[in-house]
Coordinates of N, CA, C and O in Angstrom, one line a residue:
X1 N 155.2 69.9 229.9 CA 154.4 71.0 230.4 C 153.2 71.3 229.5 O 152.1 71.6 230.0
X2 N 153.4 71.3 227.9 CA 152.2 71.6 227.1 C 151.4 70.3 226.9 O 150.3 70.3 226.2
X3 N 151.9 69.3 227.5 CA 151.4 68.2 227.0 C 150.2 68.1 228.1 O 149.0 68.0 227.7
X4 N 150.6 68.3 229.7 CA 149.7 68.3 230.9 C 148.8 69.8 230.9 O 148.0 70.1 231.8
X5 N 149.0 70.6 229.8 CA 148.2 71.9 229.6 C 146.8 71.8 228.8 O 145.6 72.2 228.9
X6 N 148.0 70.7 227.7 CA 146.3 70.3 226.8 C 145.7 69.4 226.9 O 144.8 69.2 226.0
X7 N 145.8 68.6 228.0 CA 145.0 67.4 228.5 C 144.5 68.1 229.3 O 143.2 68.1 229.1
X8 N 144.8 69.0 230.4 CA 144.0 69.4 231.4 C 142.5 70.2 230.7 O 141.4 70.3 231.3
X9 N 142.9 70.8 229.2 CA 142.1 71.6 228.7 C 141.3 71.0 227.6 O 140.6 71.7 226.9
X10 N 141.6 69.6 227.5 CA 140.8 69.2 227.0 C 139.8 68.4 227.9 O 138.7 68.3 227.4
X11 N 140.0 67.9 229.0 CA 139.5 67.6 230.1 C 138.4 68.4 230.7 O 137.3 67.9 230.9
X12 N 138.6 69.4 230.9 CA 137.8 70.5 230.9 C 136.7 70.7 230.0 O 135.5 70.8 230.5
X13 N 137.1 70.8 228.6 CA 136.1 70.7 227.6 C 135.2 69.9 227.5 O 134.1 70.1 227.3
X14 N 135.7 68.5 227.7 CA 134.7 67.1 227.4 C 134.3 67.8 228.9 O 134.3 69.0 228.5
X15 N 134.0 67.7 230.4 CA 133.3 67.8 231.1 C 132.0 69.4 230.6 O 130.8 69.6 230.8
X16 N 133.0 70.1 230.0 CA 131.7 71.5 230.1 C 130.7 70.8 229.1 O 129.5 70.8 229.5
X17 N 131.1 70.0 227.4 CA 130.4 70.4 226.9 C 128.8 68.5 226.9 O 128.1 68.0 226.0
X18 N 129.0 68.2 227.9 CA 128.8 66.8 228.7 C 127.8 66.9 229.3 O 126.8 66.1 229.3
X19 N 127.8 68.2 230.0 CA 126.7 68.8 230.8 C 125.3 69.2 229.5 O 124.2 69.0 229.8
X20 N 125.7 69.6 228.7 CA 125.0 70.0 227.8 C 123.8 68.9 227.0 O 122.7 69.1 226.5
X21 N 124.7 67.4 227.0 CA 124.2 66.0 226.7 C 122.7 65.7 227.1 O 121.8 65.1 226.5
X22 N 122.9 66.5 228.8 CA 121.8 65.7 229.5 C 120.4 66.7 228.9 O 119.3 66.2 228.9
X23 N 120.9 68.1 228.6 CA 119.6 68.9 228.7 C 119.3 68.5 227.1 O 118.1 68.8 226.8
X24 N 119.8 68.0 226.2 CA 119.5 67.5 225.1 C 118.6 66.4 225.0 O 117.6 66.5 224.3
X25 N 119.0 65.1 225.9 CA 118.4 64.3 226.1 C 117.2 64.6 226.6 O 116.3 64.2 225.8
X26 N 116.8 65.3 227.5 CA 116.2 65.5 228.7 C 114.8 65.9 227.5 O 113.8 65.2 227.4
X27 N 115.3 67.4 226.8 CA 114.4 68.4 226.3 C 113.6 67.4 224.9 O 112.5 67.6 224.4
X28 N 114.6 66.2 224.4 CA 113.9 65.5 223.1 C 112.8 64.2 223.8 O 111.7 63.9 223.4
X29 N 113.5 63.6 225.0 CA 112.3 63.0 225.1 C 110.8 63.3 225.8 O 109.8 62.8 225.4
X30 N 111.0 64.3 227.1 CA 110.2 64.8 228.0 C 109.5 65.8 227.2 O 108.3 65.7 226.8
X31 N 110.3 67.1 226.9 CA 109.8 68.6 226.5 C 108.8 68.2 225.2 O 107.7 68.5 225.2
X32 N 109.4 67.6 224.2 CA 108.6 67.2 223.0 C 107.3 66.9 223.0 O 106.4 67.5 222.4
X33 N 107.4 65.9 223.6 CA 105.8 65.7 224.0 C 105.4 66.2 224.8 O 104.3 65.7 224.9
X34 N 105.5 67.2 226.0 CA 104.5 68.2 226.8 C 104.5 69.3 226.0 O 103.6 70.1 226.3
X35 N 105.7 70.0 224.7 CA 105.6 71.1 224.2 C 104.5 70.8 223.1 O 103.9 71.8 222.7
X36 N 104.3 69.6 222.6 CA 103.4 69.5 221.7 C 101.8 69.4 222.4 O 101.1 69.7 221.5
X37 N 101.3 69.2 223.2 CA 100.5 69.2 224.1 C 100.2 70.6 224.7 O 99.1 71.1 224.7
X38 N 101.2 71.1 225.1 CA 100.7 72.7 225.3 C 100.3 73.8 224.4 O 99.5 74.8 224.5
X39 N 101.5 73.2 223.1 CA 101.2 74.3 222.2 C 100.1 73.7 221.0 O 100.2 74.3 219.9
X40 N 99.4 73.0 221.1 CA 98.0 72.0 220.7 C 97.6 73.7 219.7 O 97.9 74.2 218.6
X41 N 96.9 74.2 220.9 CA 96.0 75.7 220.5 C 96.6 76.6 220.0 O 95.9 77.5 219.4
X42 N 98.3 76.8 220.0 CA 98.7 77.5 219.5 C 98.5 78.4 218.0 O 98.8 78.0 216.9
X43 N 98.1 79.7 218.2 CA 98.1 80.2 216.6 C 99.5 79.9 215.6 O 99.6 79.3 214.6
X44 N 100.5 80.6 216.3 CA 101.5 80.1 215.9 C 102.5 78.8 216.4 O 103.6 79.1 216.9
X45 N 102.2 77.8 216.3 CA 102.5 76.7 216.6 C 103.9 76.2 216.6 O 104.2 75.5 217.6
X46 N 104.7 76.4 215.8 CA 106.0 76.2 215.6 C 106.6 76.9 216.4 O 107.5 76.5 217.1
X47 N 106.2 78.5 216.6 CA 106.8 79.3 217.5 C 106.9 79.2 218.9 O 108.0 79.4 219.6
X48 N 105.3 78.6 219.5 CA 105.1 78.1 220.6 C 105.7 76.7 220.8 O 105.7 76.2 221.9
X49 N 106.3 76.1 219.9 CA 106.7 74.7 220.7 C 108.2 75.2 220.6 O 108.9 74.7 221.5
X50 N 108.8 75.9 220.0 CA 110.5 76.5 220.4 C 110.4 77.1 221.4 O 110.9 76.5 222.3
X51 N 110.0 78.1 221.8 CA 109.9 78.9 223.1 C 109.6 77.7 223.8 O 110.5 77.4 224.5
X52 N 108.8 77.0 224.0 CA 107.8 76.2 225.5 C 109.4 75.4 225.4 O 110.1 75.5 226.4
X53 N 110.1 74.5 224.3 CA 111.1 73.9 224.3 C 112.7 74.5 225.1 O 113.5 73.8 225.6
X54 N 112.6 76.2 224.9 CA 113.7 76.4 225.4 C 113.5 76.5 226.7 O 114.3 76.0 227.5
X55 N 112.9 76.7 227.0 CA 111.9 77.0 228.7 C 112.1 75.8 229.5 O 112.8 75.8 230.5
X56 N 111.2 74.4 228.7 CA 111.5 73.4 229.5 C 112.6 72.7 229.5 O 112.7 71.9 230.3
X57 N 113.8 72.9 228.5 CA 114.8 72.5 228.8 C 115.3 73.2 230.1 O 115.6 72.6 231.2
X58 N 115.5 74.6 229.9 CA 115.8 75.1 231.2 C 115.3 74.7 232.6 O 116.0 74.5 233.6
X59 N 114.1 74.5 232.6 CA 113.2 74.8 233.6 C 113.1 72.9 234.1 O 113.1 72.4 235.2
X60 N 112.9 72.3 232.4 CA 112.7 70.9 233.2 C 110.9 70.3 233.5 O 110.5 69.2 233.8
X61 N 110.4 71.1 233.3 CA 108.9 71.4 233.5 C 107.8 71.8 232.3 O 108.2 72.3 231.3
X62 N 106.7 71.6 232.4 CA 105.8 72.4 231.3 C 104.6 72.2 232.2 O 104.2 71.0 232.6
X63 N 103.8 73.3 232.6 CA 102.5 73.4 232.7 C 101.5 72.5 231.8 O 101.4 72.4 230.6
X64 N 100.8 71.9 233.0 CA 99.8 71.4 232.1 C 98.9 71.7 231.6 O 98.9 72.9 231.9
X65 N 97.7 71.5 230.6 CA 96.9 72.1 230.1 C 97.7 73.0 229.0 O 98.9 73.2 229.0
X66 N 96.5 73.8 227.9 CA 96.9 74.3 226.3 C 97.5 75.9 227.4 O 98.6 76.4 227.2
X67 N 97.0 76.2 227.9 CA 97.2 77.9 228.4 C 97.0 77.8 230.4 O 96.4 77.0 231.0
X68 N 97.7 78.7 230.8 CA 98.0 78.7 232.4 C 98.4 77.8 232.7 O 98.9 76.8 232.1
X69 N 97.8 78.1 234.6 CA 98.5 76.6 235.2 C 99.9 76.9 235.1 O 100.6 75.9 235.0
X70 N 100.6 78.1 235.2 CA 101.9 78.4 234.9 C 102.5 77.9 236.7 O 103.6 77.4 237.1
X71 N 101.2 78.1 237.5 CA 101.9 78.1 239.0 C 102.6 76.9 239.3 O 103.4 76.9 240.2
X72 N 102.3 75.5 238.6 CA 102.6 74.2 238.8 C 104.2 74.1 238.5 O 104.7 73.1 238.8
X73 N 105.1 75.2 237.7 CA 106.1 75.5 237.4 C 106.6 77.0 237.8 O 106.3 77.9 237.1
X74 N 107.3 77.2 238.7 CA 107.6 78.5 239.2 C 108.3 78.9 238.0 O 107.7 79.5 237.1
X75 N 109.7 78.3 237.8 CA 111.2 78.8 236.9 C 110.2 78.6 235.4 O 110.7 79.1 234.4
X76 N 109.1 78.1 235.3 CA 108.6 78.5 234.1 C 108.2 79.9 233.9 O 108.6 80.8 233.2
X77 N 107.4 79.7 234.6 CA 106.3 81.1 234.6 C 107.3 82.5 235.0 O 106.7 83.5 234.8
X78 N 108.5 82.6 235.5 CA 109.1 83.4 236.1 C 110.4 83.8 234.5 O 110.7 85.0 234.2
X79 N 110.8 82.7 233.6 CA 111.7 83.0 233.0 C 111.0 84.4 232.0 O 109.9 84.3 231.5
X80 N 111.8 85.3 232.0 CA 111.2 86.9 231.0 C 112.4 86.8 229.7 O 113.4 86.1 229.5
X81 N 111.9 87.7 229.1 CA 112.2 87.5 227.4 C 113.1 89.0 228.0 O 112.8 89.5 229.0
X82 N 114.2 89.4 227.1 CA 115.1 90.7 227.1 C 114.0 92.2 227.2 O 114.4 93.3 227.6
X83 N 113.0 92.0 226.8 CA 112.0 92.9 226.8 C 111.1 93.1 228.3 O 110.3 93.9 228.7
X84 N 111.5 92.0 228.7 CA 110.7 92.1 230.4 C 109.3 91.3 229.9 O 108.6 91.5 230.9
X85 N 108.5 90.6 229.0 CA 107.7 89.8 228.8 C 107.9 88.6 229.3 O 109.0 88.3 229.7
X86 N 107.0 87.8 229.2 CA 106.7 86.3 229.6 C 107.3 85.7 228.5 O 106.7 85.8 227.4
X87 N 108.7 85.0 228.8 CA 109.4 84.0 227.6 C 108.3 83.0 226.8 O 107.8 82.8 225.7
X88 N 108.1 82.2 228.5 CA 107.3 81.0 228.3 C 105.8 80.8 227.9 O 105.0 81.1 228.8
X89 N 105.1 80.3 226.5 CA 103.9 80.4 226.4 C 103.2 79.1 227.2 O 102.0 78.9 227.2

């Protein structure tokens, strides 16, 4: 019985943390290079490509161009910071 407990829960784990693989992949080869492209003009630069990075992992997307153009990505332009501001630069 603990034997089919901890297989079932380790089973579980490789599938949760699996899902995570893809947005990893996803965000180093795609996001990198559109977050470095967006955040080109950036004053703070490093700051702008972590935020545009956490965004497009989620979102999957990055507006084109250094600034706007947010509409070509809804779940971009829509994700808000704990303060009710615009997450995504």
């Amino acid at each position: 019985m603990k034997k089919l407990f901890f297989s079932t829960l380790l089973l579980c784990f490789l599938l949760f943390t699996s899902s995570f693989i893809n947005i990893v992949i996803a965000k180093s080869v795609f996001c990198d290079k559109q977050c470095k492209k967006r955040c080109s003009k950036a004053g703070v630069m490093d700051r702008c490509i972590k935020y545009c990075g956490i965004c497009c992992g989620y979102c999957k997307c990055v507006p084109s161009g250094t600034y706007g153009n947010k509409h070509e990505c809804p779940c971009y332009r829509d994700m808000r910071s704990s303060k009710g501001k615009p997450k995504c630069p």
